[in-house]
PDB file of C-alpha atoms in Angstrom:
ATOM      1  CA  UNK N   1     122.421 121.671  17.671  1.00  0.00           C
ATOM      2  CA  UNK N   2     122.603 118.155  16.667  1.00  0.00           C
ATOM      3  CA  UNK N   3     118.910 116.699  15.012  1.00  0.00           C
ATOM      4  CA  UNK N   4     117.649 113.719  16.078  1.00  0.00           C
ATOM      5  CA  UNK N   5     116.137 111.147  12.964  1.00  0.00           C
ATOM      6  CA  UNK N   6     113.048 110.853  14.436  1.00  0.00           C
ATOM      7  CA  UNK N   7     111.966 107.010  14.513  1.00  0.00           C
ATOM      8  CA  UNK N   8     109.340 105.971  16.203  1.00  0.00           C
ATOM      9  CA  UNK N   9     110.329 102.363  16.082  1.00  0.00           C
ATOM     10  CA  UNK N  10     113.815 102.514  16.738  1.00  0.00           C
ATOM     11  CA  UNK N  11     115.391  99.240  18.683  1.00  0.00           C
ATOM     12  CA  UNK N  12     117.138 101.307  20.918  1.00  0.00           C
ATOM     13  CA  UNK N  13     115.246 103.644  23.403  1.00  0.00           C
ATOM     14  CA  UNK N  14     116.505 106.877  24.637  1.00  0.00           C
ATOM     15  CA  UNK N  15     114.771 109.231  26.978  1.00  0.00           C
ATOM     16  CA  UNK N  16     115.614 111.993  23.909  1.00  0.00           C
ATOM     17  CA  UNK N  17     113.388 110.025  22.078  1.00  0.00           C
ATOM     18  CA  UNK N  18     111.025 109.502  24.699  1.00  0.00           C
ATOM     19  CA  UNK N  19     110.631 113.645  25.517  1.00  0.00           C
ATOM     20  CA  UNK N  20     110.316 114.110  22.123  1.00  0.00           C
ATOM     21  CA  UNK N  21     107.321 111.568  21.623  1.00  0.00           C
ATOM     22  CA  UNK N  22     106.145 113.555  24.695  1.00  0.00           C
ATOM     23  CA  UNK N  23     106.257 116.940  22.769  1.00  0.00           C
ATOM     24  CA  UNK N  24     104.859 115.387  19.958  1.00  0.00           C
ATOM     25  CA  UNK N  25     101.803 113.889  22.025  1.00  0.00           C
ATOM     26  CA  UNK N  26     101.822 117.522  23.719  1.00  0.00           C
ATOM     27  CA  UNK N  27     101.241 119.597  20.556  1.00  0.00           C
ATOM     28  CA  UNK N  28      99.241 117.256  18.900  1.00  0.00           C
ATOM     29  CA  UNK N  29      96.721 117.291  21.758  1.00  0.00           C
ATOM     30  CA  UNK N  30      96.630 121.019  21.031  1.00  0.00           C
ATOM     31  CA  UNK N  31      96.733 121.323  17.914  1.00  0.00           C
ATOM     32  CA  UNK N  32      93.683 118.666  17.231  1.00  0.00           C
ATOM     33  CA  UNK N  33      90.583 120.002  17.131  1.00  0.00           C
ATOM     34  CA  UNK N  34      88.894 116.294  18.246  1.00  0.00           C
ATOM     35  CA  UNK N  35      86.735 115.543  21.366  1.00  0.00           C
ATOM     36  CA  UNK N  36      89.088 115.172  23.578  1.00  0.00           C
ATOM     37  CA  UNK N  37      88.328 116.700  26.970  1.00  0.00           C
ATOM     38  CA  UNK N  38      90.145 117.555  30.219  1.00  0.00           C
ATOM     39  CA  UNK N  39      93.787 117.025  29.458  1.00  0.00           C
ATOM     40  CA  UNK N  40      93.145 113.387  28.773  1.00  0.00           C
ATOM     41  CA  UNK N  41      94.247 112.104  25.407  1.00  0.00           C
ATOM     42  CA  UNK N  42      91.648 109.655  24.031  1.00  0.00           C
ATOM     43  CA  UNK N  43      94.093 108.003  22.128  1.00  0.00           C
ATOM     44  CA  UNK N  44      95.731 105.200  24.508  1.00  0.00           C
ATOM     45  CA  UNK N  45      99.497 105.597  24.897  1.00  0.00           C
ATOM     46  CA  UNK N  46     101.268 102.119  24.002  1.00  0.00           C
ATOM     47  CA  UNK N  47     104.303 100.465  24.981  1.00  0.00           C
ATOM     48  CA  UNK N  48     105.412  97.639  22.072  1.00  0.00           C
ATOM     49  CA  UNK N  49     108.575  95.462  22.529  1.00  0.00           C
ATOM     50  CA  UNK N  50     110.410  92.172  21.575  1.00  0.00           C
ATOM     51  CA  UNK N  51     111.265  88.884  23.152  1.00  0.00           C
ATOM     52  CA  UNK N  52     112.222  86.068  21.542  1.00  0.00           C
ATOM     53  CA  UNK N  53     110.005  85.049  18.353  1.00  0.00           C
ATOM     54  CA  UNK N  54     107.317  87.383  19.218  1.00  0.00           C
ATOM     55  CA  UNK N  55     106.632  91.182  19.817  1.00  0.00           C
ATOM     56  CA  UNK N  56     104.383  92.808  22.372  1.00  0.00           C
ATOM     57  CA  UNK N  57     101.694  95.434  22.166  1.00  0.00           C
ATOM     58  CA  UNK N  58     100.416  96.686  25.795  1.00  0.00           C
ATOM     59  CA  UNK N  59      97.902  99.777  26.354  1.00  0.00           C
ATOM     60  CA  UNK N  60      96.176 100.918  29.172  1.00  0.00           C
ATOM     61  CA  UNK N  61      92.935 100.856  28.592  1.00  0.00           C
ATOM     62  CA  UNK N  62      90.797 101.949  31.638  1.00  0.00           C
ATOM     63  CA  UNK N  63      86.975 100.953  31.257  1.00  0.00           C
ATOM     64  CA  UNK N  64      87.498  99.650  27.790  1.00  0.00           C
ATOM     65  CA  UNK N  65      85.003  96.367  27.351  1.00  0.00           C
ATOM     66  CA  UNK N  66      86.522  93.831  24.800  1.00  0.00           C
ATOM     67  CA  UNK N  67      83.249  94.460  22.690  1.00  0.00           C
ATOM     68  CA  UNK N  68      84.691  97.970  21.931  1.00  0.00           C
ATOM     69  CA  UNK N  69      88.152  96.913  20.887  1.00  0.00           C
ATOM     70  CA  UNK N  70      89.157  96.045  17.235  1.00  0.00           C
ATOM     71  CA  UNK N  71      92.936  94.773  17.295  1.00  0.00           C
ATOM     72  CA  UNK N  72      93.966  93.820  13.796  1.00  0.00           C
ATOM     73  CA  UNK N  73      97.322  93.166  11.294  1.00  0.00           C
ATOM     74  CA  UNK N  74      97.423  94.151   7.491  1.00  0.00           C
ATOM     75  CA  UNK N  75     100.304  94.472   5.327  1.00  0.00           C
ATOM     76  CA  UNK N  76     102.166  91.793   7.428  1.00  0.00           C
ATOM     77  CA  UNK N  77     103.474  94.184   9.646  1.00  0.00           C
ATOM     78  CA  UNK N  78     100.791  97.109  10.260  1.00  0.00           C
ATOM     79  CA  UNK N  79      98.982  96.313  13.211  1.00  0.00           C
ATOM     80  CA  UNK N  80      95.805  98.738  13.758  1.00  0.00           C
ATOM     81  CA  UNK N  81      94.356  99.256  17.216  1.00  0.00           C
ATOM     82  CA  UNK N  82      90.795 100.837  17.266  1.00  0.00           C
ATOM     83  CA  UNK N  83      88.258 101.144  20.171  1.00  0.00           C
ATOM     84  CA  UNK N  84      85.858 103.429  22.025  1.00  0.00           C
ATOM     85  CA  UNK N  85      85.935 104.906  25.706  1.00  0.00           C
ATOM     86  CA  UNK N  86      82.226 104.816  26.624  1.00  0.00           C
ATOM     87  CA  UNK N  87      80.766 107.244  29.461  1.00  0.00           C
ATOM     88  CA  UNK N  88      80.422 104.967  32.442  1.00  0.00           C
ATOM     89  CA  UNK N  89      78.370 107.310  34.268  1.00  0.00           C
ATOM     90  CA  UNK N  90      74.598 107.520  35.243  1.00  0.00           C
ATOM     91  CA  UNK N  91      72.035 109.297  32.223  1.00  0.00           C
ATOM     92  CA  UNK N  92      70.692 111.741  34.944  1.00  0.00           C
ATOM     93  CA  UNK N  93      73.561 113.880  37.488  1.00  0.00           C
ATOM     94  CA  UNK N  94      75.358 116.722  37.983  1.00  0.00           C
ATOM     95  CA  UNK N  95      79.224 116.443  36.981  1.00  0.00           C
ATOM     96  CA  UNK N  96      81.639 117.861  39.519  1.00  0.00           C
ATOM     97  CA  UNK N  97      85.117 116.250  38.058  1.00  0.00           C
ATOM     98  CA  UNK N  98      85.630 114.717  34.489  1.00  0.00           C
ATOM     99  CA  UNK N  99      88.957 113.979  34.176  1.00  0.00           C
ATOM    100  CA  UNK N 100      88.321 110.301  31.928  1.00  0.00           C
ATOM    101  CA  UNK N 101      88.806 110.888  28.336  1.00  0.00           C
ATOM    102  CA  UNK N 102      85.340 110.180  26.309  1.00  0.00           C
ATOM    103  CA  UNK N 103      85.430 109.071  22.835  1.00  0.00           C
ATOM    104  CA  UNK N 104      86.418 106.554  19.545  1.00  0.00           C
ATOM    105  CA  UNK N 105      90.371 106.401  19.118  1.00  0.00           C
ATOM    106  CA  UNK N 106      92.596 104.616  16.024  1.00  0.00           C
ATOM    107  CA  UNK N 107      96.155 103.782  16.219  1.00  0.00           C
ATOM    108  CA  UNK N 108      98.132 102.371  13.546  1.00  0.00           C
ATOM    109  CA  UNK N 109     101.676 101.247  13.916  1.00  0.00           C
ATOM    110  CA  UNK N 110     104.121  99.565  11.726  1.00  0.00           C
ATOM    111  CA  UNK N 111     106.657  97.264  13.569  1.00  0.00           C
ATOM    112  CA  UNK N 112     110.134  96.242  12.132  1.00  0.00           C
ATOM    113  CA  UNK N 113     109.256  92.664  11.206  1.00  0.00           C
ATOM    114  CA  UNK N 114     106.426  90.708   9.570  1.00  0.00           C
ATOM    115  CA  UNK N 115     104.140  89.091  11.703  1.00  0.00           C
ATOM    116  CA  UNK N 116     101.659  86.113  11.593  1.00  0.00           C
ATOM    117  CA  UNK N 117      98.397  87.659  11.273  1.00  0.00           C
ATOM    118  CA  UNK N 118      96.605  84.225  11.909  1.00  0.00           C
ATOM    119  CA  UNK N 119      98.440  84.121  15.782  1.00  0.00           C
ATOM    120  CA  UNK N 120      97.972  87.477  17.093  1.00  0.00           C
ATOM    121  CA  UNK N 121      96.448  86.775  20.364  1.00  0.00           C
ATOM    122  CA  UNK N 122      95.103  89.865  22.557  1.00  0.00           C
ATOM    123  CA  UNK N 123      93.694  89.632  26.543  1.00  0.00           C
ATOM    124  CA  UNK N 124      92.157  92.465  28.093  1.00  0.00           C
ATOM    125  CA  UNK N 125      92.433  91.940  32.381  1.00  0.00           C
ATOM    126  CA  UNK N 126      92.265  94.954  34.485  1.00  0.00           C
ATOM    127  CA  UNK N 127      91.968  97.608  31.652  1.00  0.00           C
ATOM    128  CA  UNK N 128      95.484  96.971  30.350  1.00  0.00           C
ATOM    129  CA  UNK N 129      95.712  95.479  27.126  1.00  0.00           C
ATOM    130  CA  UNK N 130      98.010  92.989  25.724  1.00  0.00           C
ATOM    131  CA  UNK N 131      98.458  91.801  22.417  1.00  0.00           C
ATOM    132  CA  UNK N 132     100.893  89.287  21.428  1.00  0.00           C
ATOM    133  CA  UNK N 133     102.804  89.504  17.658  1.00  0.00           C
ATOM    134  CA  UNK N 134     104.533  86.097  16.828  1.00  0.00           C
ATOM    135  CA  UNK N 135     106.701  86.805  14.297  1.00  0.00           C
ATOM    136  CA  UNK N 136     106.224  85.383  10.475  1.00  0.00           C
ATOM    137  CA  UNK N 137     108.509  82.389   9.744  1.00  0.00           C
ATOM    138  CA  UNK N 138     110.194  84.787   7.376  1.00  0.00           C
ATOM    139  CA  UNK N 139     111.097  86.951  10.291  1.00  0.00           C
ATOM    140  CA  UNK N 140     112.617  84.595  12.479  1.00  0.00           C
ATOM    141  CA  UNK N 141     116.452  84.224  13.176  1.00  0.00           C
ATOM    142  CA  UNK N 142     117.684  81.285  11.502  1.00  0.00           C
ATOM    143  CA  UNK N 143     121.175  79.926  12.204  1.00  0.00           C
ATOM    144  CA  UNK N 144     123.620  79.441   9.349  1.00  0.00           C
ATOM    145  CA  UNK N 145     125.932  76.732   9.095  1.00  0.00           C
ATOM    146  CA  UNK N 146     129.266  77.494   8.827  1.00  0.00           C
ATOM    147  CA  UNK N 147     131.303  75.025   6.729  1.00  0.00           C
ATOM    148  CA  UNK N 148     134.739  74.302   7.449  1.00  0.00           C
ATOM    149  CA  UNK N 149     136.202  73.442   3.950  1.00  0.00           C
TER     150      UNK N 149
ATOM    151  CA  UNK R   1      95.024 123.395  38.907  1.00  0.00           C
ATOM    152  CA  UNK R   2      96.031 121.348  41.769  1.00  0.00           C
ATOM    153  CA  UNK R   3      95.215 117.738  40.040  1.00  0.00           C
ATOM    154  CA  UNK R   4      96.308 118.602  36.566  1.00  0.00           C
ATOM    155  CA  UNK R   5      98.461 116.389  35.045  1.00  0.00           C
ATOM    156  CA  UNK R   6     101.228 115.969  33.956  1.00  0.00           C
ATOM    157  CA  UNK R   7     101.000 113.528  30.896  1.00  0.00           C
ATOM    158  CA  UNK R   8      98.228 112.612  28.756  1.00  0.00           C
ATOM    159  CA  UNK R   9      97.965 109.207  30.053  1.00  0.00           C
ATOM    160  CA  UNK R  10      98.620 109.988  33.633  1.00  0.00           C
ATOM    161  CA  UNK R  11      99.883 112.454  35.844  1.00  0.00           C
ATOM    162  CA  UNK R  12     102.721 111.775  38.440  1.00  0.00           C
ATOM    163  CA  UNK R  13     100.748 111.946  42.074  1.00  0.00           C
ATOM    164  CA  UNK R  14     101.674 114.690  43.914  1.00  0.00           C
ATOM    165  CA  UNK R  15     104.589 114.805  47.317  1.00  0.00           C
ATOM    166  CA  UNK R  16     102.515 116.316  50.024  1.00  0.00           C
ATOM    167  CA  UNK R  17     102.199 113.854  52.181  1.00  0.00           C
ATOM    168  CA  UNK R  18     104.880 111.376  54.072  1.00  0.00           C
ATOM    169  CA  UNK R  19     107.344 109.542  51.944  1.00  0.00           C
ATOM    170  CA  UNK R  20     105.991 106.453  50.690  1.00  0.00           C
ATOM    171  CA  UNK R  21     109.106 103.314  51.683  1.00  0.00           C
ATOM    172  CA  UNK R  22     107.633 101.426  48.146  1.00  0.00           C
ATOM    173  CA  UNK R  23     109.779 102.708  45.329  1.00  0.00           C
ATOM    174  CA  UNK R  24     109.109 102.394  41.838  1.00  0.00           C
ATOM    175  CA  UNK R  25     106.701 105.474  40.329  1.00  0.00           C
ATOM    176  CA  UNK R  26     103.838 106.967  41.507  1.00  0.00           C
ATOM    177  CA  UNK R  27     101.127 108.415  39.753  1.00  0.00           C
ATOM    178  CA  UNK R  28      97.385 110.473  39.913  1.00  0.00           C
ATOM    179  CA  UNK R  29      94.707 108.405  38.543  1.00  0.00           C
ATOM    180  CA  UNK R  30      92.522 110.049  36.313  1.00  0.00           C
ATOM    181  CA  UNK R  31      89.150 110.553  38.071  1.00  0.00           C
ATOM    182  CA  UNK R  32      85.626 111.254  37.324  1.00  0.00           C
ATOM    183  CA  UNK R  33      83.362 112.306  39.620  1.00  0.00           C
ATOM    184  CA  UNK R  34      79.614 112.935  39.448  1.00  0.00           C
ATOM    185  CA  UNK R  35      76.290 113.328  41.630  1.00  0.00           C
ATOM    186  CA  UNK R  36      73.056 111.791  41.207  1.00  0.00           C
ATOM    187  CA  UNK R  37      70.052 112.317  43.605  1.00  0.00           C
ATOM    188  CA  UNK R  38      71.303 109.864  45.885  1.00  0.00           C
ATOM    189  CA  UNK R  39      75.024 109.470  45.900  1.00  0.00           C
ATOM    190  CA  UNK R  40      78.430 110.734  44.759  1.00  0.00           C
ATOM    191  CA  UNK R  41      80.176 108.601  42.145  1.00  0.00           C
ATOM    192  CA  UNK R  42      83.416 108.634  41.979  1.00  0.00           C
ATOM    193  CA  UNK R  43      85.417 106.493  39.135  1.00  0.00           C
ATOM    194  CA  UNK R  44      89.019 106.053  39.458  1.00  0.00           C
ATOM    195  CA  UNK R  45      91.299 104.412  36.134  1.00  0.00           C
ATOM    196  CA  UNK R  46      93.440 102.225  38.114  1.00  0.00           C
ATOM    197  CA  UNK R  47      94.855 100.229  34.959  1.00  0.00           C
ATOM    198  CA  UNK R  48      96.939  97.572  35.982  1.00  0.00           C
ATOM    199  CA  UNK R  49      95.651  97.194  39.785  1.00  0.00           C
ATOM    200  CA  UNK R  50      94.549  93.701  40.487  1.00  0.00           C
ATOM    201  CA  UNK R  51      91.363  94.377  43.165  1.00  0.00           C
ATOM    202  CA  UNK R  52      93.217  92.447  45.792  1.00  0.00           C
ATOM    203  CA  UNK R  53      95.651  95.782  45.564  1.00  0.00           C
ATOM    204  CA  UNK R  54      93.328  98.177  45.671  1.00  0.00           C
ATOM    205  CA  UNK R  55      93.483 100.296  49.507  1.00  0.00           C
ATOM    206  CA  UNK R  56      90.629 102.270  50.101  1.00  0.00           C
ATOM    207  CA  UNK R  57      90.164 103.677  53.512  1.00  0.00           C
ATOM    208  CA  UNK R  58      88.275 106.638  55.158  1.00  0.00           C
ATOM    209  CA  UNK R  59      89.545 108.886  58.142  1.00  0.00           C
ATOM    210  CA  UNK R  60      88.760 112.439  59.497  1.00  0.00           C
ATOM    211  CA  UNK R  61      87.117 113.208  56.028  1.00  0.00           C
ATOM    212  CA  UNK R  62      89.295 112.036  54.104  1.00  0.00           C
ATOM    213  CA  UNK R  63      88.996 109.160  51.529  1.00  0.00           C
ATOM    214  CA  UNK R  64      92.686 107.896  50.394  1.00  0.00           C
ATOM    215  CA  UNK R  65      92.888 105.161  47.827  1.00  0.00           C
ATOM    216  CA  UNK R  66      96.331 103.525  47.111  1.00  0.00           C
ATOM    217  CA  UNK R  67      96.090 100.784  44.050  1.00  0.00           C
ATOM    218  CA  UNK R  68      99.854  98.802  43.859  1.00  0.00           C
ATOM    219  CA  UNK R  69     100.665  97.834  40.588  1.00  0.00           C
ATOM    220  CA  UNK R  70     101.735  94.113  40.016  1.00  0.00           C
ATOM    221  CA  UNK R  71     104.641  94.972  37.554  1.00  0.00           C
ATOM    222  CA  UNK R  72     104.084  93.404  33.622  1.00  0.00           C
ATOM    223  CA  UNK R  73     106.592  95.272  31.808  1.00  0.00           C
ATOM    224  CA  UNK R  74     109.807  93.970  31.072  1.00  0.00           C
ATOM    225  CA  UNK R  75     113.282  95.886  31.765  1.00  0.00           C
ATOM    226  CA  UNK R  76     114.688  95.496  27.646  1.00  0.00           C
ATOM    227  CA  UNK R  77     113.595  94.782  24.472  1.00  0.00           C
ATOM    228  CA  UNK R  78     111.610  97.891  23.996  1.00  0.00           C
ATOM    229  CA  UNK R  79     110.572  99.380  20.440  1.00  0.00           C
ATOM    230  CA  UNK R  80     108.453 101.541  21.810  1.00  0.00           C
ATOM    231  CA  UNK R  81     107.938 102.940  25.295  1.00  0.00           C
ATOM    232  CA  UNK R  82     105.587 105.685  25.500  1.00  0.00           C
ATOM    233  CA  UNK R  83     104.394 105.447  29.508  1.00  0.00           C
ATOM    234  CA  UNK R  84     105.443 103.812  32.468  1.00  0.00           C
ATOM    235  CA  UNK R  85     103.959 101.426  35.100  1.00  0.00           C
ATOM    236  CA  UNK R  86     103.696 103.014  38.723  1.00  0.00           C
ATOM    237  CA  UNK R  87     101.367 102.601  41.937  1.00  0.00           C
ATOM    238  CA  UNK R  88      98.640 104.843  41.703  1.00  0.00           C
ATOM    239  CA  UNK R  89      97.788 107.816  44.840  1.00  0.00           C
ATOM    240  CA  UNK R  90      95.229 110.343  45.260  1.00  0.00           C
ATOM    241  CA  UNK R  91      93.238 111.524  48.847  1.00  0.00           C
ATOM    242  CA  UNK R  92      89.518 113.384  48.354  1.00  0.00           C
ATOM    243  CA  UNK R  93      88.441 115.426  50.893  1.00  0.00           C
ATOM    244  CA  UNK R  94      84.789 114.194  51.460  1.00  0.00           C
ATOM    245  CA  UNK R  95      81.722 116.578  53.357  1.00  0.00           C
ATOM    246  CA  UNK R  96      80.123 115.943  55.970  1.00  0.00           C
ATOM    247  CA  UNK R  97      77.490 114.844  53.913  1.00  0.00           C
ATOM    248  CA  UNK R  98      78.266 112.281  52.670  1.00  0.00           C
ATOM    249  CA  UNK R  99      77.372 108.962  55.271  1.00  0.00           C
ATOM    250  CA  UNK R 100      80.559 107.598  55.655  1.00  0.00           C
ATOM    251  CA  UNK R 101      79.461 104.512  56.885  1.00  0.00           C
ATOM    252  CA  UNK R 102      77.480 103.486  53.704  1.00  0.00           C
ATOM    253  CA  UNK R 103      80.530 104.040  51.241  1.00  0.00           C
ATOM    254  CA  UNK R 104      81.276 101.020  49.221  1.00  0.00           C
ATOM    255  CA  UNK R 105      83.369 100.347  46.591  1.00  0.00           C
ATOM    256  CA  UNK R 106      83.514  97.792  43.167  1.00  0.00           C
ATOM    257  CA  UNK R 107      86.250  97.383  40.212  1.00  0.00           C
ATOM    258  CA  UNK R 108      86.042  96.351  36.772  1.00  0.00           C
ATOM    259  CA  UNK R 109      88.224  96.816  33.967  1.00  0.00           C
ATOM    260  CA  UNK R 110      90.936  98.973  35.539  1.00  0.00           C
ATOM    261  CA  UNK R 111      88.520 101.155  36.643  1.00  0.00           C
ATOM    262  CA  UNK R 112      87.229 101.611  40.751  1.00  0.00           C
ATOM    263  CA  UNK R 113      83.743 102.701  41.480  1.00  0.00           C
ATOM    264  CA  UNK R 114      83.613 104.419  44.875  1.00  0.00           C
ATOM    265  CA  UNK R 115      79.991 105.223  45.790  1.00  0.00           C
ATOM    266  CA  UNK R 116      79.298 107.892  48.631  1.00  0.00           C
ATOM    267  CA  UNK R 117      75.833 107.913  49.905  1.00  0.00           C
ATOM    268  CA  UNK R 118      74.321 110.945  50.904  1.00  0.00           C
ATOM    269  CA  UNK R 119      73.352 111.687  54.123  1.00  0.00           C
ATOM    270  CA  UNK R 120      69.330 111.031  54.563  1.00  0.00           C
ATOM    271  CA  UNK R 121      68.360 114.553  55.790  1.00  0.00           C
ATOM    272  CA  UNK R 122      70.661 116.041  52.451  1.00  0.00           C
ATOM    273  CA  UNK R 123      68.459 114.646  49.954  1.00  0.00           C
ATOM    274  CA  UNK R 124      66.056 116.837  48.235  1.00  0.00           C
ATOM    275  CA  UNK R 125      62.315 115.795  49.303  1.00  0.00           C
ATOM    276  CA  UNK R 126      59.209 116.597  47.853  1.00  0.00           C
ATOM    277  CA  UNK R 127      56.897 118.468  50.577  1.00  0.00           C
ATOM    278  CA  UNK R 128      53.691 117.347  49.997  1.00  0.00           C
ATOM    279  CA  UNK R 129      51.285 120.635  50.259  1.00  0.00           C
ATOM    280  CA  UNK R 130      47.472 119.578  51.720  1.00  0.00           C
ATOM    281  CA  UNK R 131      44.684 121.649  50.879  1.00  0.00           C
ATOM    282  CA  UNK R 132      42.376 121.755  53.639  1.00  0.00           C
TER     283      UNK R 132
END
């Protein structure tokens, strides 16, 4: 059997890659002893890409107020998402389904290129989450000039 | 487990029902339900759903929501794609009592709040005892 270089940043994605960031998310879930409850991972899944100068950072974020959400870039290109799921529910009652995830979550990823830390923008609007990465000037595709001789 | 699901951040909804003529995917959402003196609350993560696309509706018992999905994602360009954007399913079976005609429903940050009064003569009263 061939094995797969696991990169969790590749530019290419592959539904190998995306099973085996499914296993991964499988095990870990067992294999954590956190607060986690009910099948529901408290740590938000995220879907990152890249268009044209900038990256993209989206997470579903259910019930998440802005207040409880930390996005932030160190390093140039680490970008750290941190944030709490809050019980929404009522002090006094009887639970009969609890399905939501409950609890404080950190995820830090490293993209391929630097970004400006001073233009990351982020909008929270239905409980989906959207940060955008411009790219550092560093970063950016720059044309060179051929010369003919 | 009937509603277990499938992947941590949501499960795919299940096919017993008639074929749906959207395509694109379908999931569960992720619900919470719980009961306070008065009512049932029921919360539903519908991330995504604008309220305008949220369907609730009530018939012979049963409550079915159905939240469309305004798609965001784009097709290429991904460095990282660890869930996908679908419509969201899921039908409750609700007792009798519960008053049907009071249910109402609010949303707010991906999440729907679906409140289901009980019926008047289910609450719990306090019989006051006379001494005479």
């Amino acid at each position: 059997m061939r094995m797969a270089r696991w990169q969790p940043l590749a530019t290419s994605w592959d539904p190998f890659q995306q099973l085996q960031s499914e296993m991964n998310r499988l095990f870990d879930r067992w294999t954590q002893p956190t607060e986690r409850s009910n099948g529901g991972a408290v740590d938000p899944a995220v879907n990152v890409w890249e268009s044209g100068e900038a990256a993209y950072l989206e997470a579903e974020l259910p019930g998440v107020e802005f207040k409880d959400l930390e996005v932030y870039v160190t390093g140039g290109n680490q970008l750290t998402l941190k944030g709490q799921r809050k019980p929404l529910v009522p002090e006094k009652g009887v639970w009969h389904r609890q399905e939501r995830p409950v609890g404080t979550f950190v995820r830090v990823l490293t993209l391929p290129f630097a970004v400006d830390a001073d233009k990351v923008d982020a909008k929270l609007e239905n409980g989906v989450l959207l940060v955008k990465l411009p790219k550092h000037e560093a970063a950016k595709p720059r044309k060179i000039a051929v010369k003919a001789e | 487990m009937a509603e277990a699901t499938t992947t941590p951040a949501k499960g795919l909804a299940e096919q017993t029902r008639p074929e749906r003529t959207r395509g694109g995917i379908q999931f569960s959402p992720r619900v919470d339900i719980f009961e306070t003196e008065d009512e049932l609350l029921l919360y539903a993560e519908i991330p995504g759903v604008k309220p305008d696309n949220i369907d609730l509706h009530y018939e012979n018992g049963e409550l079915t929501l159905n939240a469309r999905v305004t798609p965001r994602l784009p097709t290429q360009g991904f460095l990282l794609k660890e869930y996908e954007e679908g419509d969201f399913y899921r039908a409750f079976t609700i007792s009798e009592t519960i008053d049907a005609s009071r249910i109402s429903a609010q949303a707010k940050n991906g999440v729907l709040l679906v409140h289901l009064p009980k019926v008047e003569k289910v609450k719990p009263r306090q019989i006051n005892v006379r001494a005479d």
